[in-house]
Amino acid sequence: MKKIIIGDRITKSFGEREEQRNVLDELSIEINEGEFVAIMGASGSGKSTLMFALSGMDEVNSGKVVFGDRDLSAMGENELSDIRRTKMGFVFQQPIMLKNLNIIDNIILPMMRDNRKNVASISDKARALMKRVGIGELEEHDITQVSGGQLQRAGICRALINNPKIIFGDEPTGALNSKSAQEIMNIFSEINEEGTTVLLVTHDAKVAARTERVMFMRDGKIVSELKLSKYDGTNMDTRIEKVTRKMIELGI
Amino acid sequence: MYFRIIGNDILKNKMITLVTMIFVAAAAMLVSLAAILTINLSGALDTLMTKSKTPHFLQMHSGEIDHARLTSFAEKNSNVDKFQVIEFLNIDGSEIILGENSLVDSVQDNGFSTQSEQFDYLLDLDGNIINVSEGELYVPISYMRDNITKVGDKAVISGQEFVVAGFLRDSQMNSTLSASKRFLVSENDYEKMKNLGSIEHLIEFRLKDLSALGEFETAYAAAELEANGPTVTYTLFKMMNALSDGMMIAVILFVSALVVAITFICIRFTLLSKMEDDYHEIGVMKAIGLRISDIKRIYLVKYVAIATVGSILGFGLSILFKGILLENIRLYMGEAENSSFAILFGIIGILLVLFSILLYVNGVLKHFRKISVVEAIRFGTSQEKSSGAKRFCLNRNWLFNTNIFLGIKDVLTRKKLYATMLAVLVVSSFIIIVPQNLYNTISSKSFTQYMGIGDYDMRIDIQQTSNISEKTDEILKEISNDRAISNYAALTTKIFKAKMEDGTEENLKVELGDHSAFPIAYSGGKAPVQENEIALSSINADELNKKIGDRITLVIEGEEKDFSVSGIYSDITNGGKTAKAVFTDNSADIMWSIIIAELSDTSMVDNKISEYLSKFGYAKISNVDEFVTQTFGSTIRSVETASYAAVAVSLIITVLITLLFMKLLIAKDRTSIAAMKALGFTKSDIRIQYMSRSVFVLIIGIVLGTLLANTLGELLAGAIISSFGADSFKFTVNPLSAYLLCPLMMVCAVLIATVGGTSGAGQIKISENIKG
């Protein structure tokens, strides 16, 4: 299977000299194209740092990150920006949006930088995405006028607007109630069905149970892996149980 | 604890603290300088006028003088303390050679006098009454400043040799605005020179009580005593002496007001952003029951520290710079006796600045009351309403580049935030444009028309001589046959009695002749055309209380004749008290006459002047440009310097404030910037966004500043100009510099400052500002 991201013995440390601490410690990871993967770990285990490193948002101290056939660790900032804008999508725990733009403007923003002339078709695409995730009527709303769940859906639309090869989600349901969280996970499943790779960072067993492969992190290393089948809407309880058992086993 | 808090805060915001302190120091320095200068000016002026015993009332008179009648008037008038008549021997500039320089180009009336006996003394540079010996010449101080001569030089006056023994301060004629300058020679030398020029008399009075001056003036006019020449009073002497330095003080005060305003803007902005940063903490402090005054104190203490250090710095600077600015006052008027008080007043000025800053900080801190505890703890930031510009949407934008769009959109939605920067930019462009327009205006040819001088090239004065009428005709005859002269007019000035409403009479100098040949600018109405029309200078119109269309009665050949006021104009010539009419009169004595002419080839003016000078030795012939240069030259030059200084100061202010603003903005926008970067916007994208913000604000600022400059600025400049006697005033704008060059310089300044201020944006780490 073709790999979309390879992290090869990456190390990332914070702090100076004696206080230096490796948050990622010679960690290696491979994600296949079209895969739906979750990374789990306790707070401080380095999972968000891993996501920032894999997406080129943060430099690594050693090792390398390859995206497709390109070495991210050898790229300049502008090239990294270009890749993030055209090939990747991001969904954060707090859907960070620009306060002075309305919902649809926030969604089309990443695409407008390069394709201003096609504003009409980009906006149409955004409307279609919004409709699909159930916020079609919120187009002209300010970001302060909608609920957290609605805002997170808008965040997903923004991540999808460029037809990315991979979507990174950093605790995408962390700030939502369980009903909203479930709906958001349904959307991620759908996106993955359509062929987009999805990599989620989470500490929620229910979220991890929706993916097909779960990696567990501790002290900057991947310590274990759990393979699940593609989720088909059944056996959710069993999947959750498997994930939870593994977590207990690893003491996470 | 306070020291620790202040120390940490200052270390964290080095740049912002420094800029605020610089502004406080500048404001303190300027206010202190203004106070020191004011005290010194008034003190030095008082000392000069007291030591030299300046006359309270001076009547210049050319022609015969009836000593006995004047003496008996002085003795009978109970207000008079002392009375004297001084001779002023007028000698043409071409006959005066000082060292290697001749005064041939001087437009001043240069005259010679002996030292007075009772009052109106001429003083040396130490403030002592000069005792002049034979063969010695004392030269007016202004020729020292202009480097015309130095002590020890040989001087030749109409062939007679002198040695320049020193320079003199003349409380009457010191000012460049005064048209005459007095040289001092010994009695014996004076007697020898007497026949070399024309004698003018200075009829001088000291009164027992200066407040009786008005009463005395009326009495003098009513007694129909010698009055063939201008009248000057003590107040006018004082004003003329104080004017140029007074203007400098006014400018310093104006600039310090601006700097204080900018300091306030700076403080307001930093304080509000600091409060924004500390929103959560403030909420917590309020929640746990700290009083608002306690919280306020924490913030206030920092500003007490900044303002105190800034003020001390400013005071030091003002002590350092005062010497340079006091130079002129010291040179023209000498030391002030109260100069030790000056420092005290400087300190008082600085304390005023200090307290107003602290009061202002205290006022800004009132915002604490508005902070809702619940909102602060729950959201950590104030929930500012983004308002307006709803129609300005990215999904409808096809015009602007996305980065530029984002910049403009941000300005439109956070208007309140950008209002601060806008205010500074408006002020900056205002102070760039106003002095520049003022300079263009007063240096333009047409401006002289506002000053009562028409647009002619050559001016021939026939005065202080006998048979003025014949001599005028003689010159006119020559001119009418001169093909090089394309246009000319002769104007004769005579004195008539004007009937006042209360029945008294006052002397009115009326210039008769064709006023349409070289029109001047009228602030209202038009030039007199009919025999029964008269135009008044604005000072005369004020004093006589006349408006356009009013009637005024003159006594001509013993008969009362009514005139209607056809127009009012500004005039700086002849003390500003003139009138113009066209009627013919053969009765009254001619005081003086002038012939003004325009040449077909203006480059020939100097040749023409020499030609006429050689033919008509009795006339004073001058180049108008030179007349204007010598009268206003120093003022025009000061305004020019001021306009360059204003450009420099504004650009510095613009750069500093933009830098500061951008730094604060970047700090405030950390999360948004991180989000942008995560979405794939590059460093240069973000820089372009911030540049578009500042350029957009700048464009609005320049437009508003220019509009203000051309309305309010014109009014302000008009007020300054009117102090010279001109009161109808329109800016002459140099569009290239005012509308292209200056805005361009501001754009460059703002862009450089924006790049500098936003350099921190590149260092913002996505991972540190986006919480997973």
Short mmCIF file of C-alpha atoms in Angstrom, two decimals, chain B residues 266-423:
data_model
loop_
_atom_site.label_atom_id
_atom_site.label_comp_id
_atom_site.label_asym_id
_atom_site.label_seq_id
_atom_site.Cartn_x
_atom_site.Cartn_y
_atom_site.Cartn_z
CA CYS B 266 -0.03 56.17 22.93
CA ILE B 267 -0.91 55.62 26.56
CA ARG B 268 -4.54 54.96 25.83
CA PHE B 269 -3.65 52.39 23.25
CA THR B 270 -1.00 50.54 25.25
CA LEU B 271 -3.14 50.59 28.35
CA LEU B 272 -6.22 49.26 26.63
CA SER B 273 -4.24 46.48 24.96
CA LYS B 274 -2.60 45.64 28.28
CA MET B 275 -6.03 45.44 29.85
CA GLU B 276 -7.12 43.23 27.00
CA ASP B 277 -4.14 40.92 27.65
CA ASP B 278 -4.83 40.85 31.37
CA TYR B 279 -8.59 40.52 30.94
CA HIS B 280 -8.77 37.17 32.64
CA GLU B 281 -6.56 38.21 35.56
CA ILE B 282 -8.50 41.42 36.07
CA GLY B 283 -11.72 39.39 36.12
CA VAL B 284 -10.22 37.06 38.72
CA MET B 285 -8.98 39.97 40.84
CA LYS B 286 -12.43 41.50 40.75
CA ALA B 287 -14.01 38.14 41.49
CA ILE B 288 -11.91 37.57 44.60
CA GLY B 289 -12.97 40.94 45.87
CA LEU B 290 -10.10 43.32 45.12
CA ARG B 291 -11.31 46.89 44.93
CA ILE B 292 -11.13 48.65 41.59
CA SER B 293 -8.86 51.25 43.14
CA ASP B 294 -6.44 48.50 44.18
CA ILE B 295 -6.33 47.05 40.69
CA LYS B 296 -5.99 50.51 39.21
CA ARG B 297 -3.01 51.25 41.41
CA ILE B 298 -1.04 48.35 39.96
CA TYR B 299 -1.38 49.85 36.49
CA LEU B 300 -1.03 53.45 37.59
CA VAL B 301 2.28 52.85 39.35
CA LYS B 302 3.94 51.86 36.09
CA TYR B 303 2.88 55.09 34.45
CA VAL B 304 3.95 57.14 37.43
CA ALA B 305 7.38 55.59 36.90
CA ILE B 306 7.44 56.17 33.13
CA ALA B 307 6.07 59.71 33.36
CA THR B 308 8.44 60.70 36.16
CA VAL B 309 11.52 59.40 34.38
CA GLY B 310 10.31 60.97 31.11
CA SER B 311 9.71 64.31 32.79
CA ILE B 312 13.12 64.38 34.43
CA LEU B 313 14.68 63.51 31.09
CA GLY B 314 12.64 66.23 29.38
CA PHE B 315 13.69 68.78 31.94
CA GLY B 316 17.35 67.90 31.42
CA LEU B 317 16.94 68.24 27.68
CA SER B 318 15.22 71.60 28.01
CA ILE B 319 18.12 72.90 30.12
CA LEU B 320 20.45 71.59 27.43
CA PHE B 321 18.59 73.21 24.53
CA LYS B 322 17.47 76.46 26.11
CA GLY B 323 20.77 78.16 25.27
CA ILE B 324 20.26 77.78 21.53
CA LEU B 325 16.72 79.11 21.62
CA LEU B 326 17.56 81.94 23.97
CA GLU B 327 20.36 83.15 21.71
CA ASN B 328 18.16 85.53 19.75
CA ILE B 329 16.48 86.97 22.83
CA ARG B 330 19.85 87.46 24.52
CA LEU B 331 21.31 89.10 21.45
CA TYR B 332 18.48 91.54 20.82
CA MET B 333 17.33 92.22 24.35
CA GLY B 334 20.01 91.02 26.72
CA GLU B 335 19.72 88.93 29.85
CA ALA B 336 16.49 88.79 31.74
CA GLU B 337 16.72 89.75 35.40
CA ASN B 338 14.24 87.10 36.38
CA SER B 339 15.95 84.25 34.53
CA SER B 340 16.29 82.26 37.74
CA PHE B 341 12.50 82.10 37.90
CA ALA B 342 12.48 80.74 34.37
CA ILE B 343 13.74 77.33 35.54
CA LEU B 344 11.09 77.32 38.24
CA PHE B 345 8.40 77.96 35.65
CA GLY B 346 9.93 75.25 33.48
CA ILE B 347 9.53 72.85 36.38
CA ILE B 348 5.95 73.99 36.91
CA GLY B 349 5.27 73.37 33.22
CA ILE B 350 6.70 69.89 33.49
CA LEU B 351 4.66 69.14 36.60
CA LEU B 352 1.59 70.18 34.65
CA VAL B 353 2.47 67.69 31.92
CA LEU B 354 3.16 65.00 34.52
CA PHE B 355 -0.13 65.51 36.31
CA SER B 356 -2.17 65.70 33.15
CA ILE B 357 -0.65 62.38 32.05
CA LEU B 358 -1.43 60.72 35.37
CA LEU B 359 -4.95 62.13 35.34
CA TYR B 360 -5.37 60.79 31.85
CA VAL B 361 -4.08 57.32 32.80
CA ASN B 362 -6.47 57.36 35.71
CA GLY B 363 -9.28 58.25 33.32
CA VAL B 364 -8.43 55.43 30.93
CA LEU B 365 -8.33 53.00 33.83
CA LYS B 366 -12.01 53.74 34.44
CA HIS B 367 -12.54 51.06 31.80
CA PHE B 368 -12.03 48.53 34.62
CA ARG B 369 -15.51 49.22 35.77
CA LYS B 370 -16.82 48.01 32.44
CA ILE B 371 -15.11 44.63 32.69
CA SER B 372 -17.67 42.01 33.49
CA VAL B 373 -16.33 39.43 35.90
CA VAL B 374 -18.31 36.62 34.37
CA GLU B 375 -17.35 37.43 30.81
CA ALA B 376 -13.70 37.87 31.75
CA ILE B 377 -13.46 34.53 33.52
CA ARG B 378 -15.51 32.59 30.99
CA PHE B 379 -14.10 33.91 27.74
CA GLY B 380 -10.81 35.44 28.82
CA THR B 381 -11.29 38.24 26.34
CA SER B 382 -13.75 41.04 25.93
CA GLN B 383 -16.46 39.98 23.55
CA GLU B 384 -15.99 42.85 21.18
CA LYS B 385 -18.77 43.21 18.71
CA SER B 386 -17.52 43.15 15.19
CA SER B 387 -19.65 45.68 13.50
CA GLY B 388 -20.23 47.09 10.08
CA ALA B 389 -18.87 46.15 6.68
CA LYS B 390 -21.16 43.14 6.54
CA ARG B 391 -21.59 43.59 2.83
CA PHE B 392 -17.83 43.54 2.32
CA CYS B 393 -17.51 39.76 2.02
CA LEU B 394 -14.77 37.52 0.76
CA ASN B 395 -17.30 35.45 -1.20
CA ARG B 396 -18.32 38.55 -3.12
CA ASN B 397 -14.80 39.89 -3.51
CA TRP B 398 -13.34 39.77 -6.99
CA LEU B 399 -11.57 43.08 -6.84
CA PHE B 400 -8.90 42.77 -4.17
CA ASN B 401 -6.17 40.26 -3.67
CA THR B 402 -7.24 38.05 -0.75
CA ASN B 403 -4.50 39.34 1.55
CA ILE B 404 -5.39 42.95 0.79
CA PHE B 405 -9.05 42.12 1.30
CA LEU B 406 -8.31 40.64 4.71
CA GLY B 407 -6.34 43.74 5.68
CA ILE B 408 -9.10 46.16 4.71
CA LYS B 409 -11.80 43.98 6.22
CA ASP B 410 -9.98 43.93 9.53
CA VAL B 411 -9.79 47.72 9.62
CA LEU B 412 -13.47 48.02 8.76
CA THR B 413 -14.57 45.58 11.48
CA ARG B 414 -12.30 46.84 14.25
CA LYS B 415 -12.81 50.53 13.64
CA LYS B 416 -12.37 51.52 17.27
CA LEU B 417 -8.98 49.88 17.47
CA TYR B 418 -7.68 51.53 14.32
CA ALA B 419 -9.14 54.92 15.26
CA THR B 420 -6.08 55.44 17.46
CA MET B 421 -3.65 54.94 14.63
CA LEU B 422 -5.86 56.96 12.32
CA ALA B 423 -5.87 59.88 14.73
#
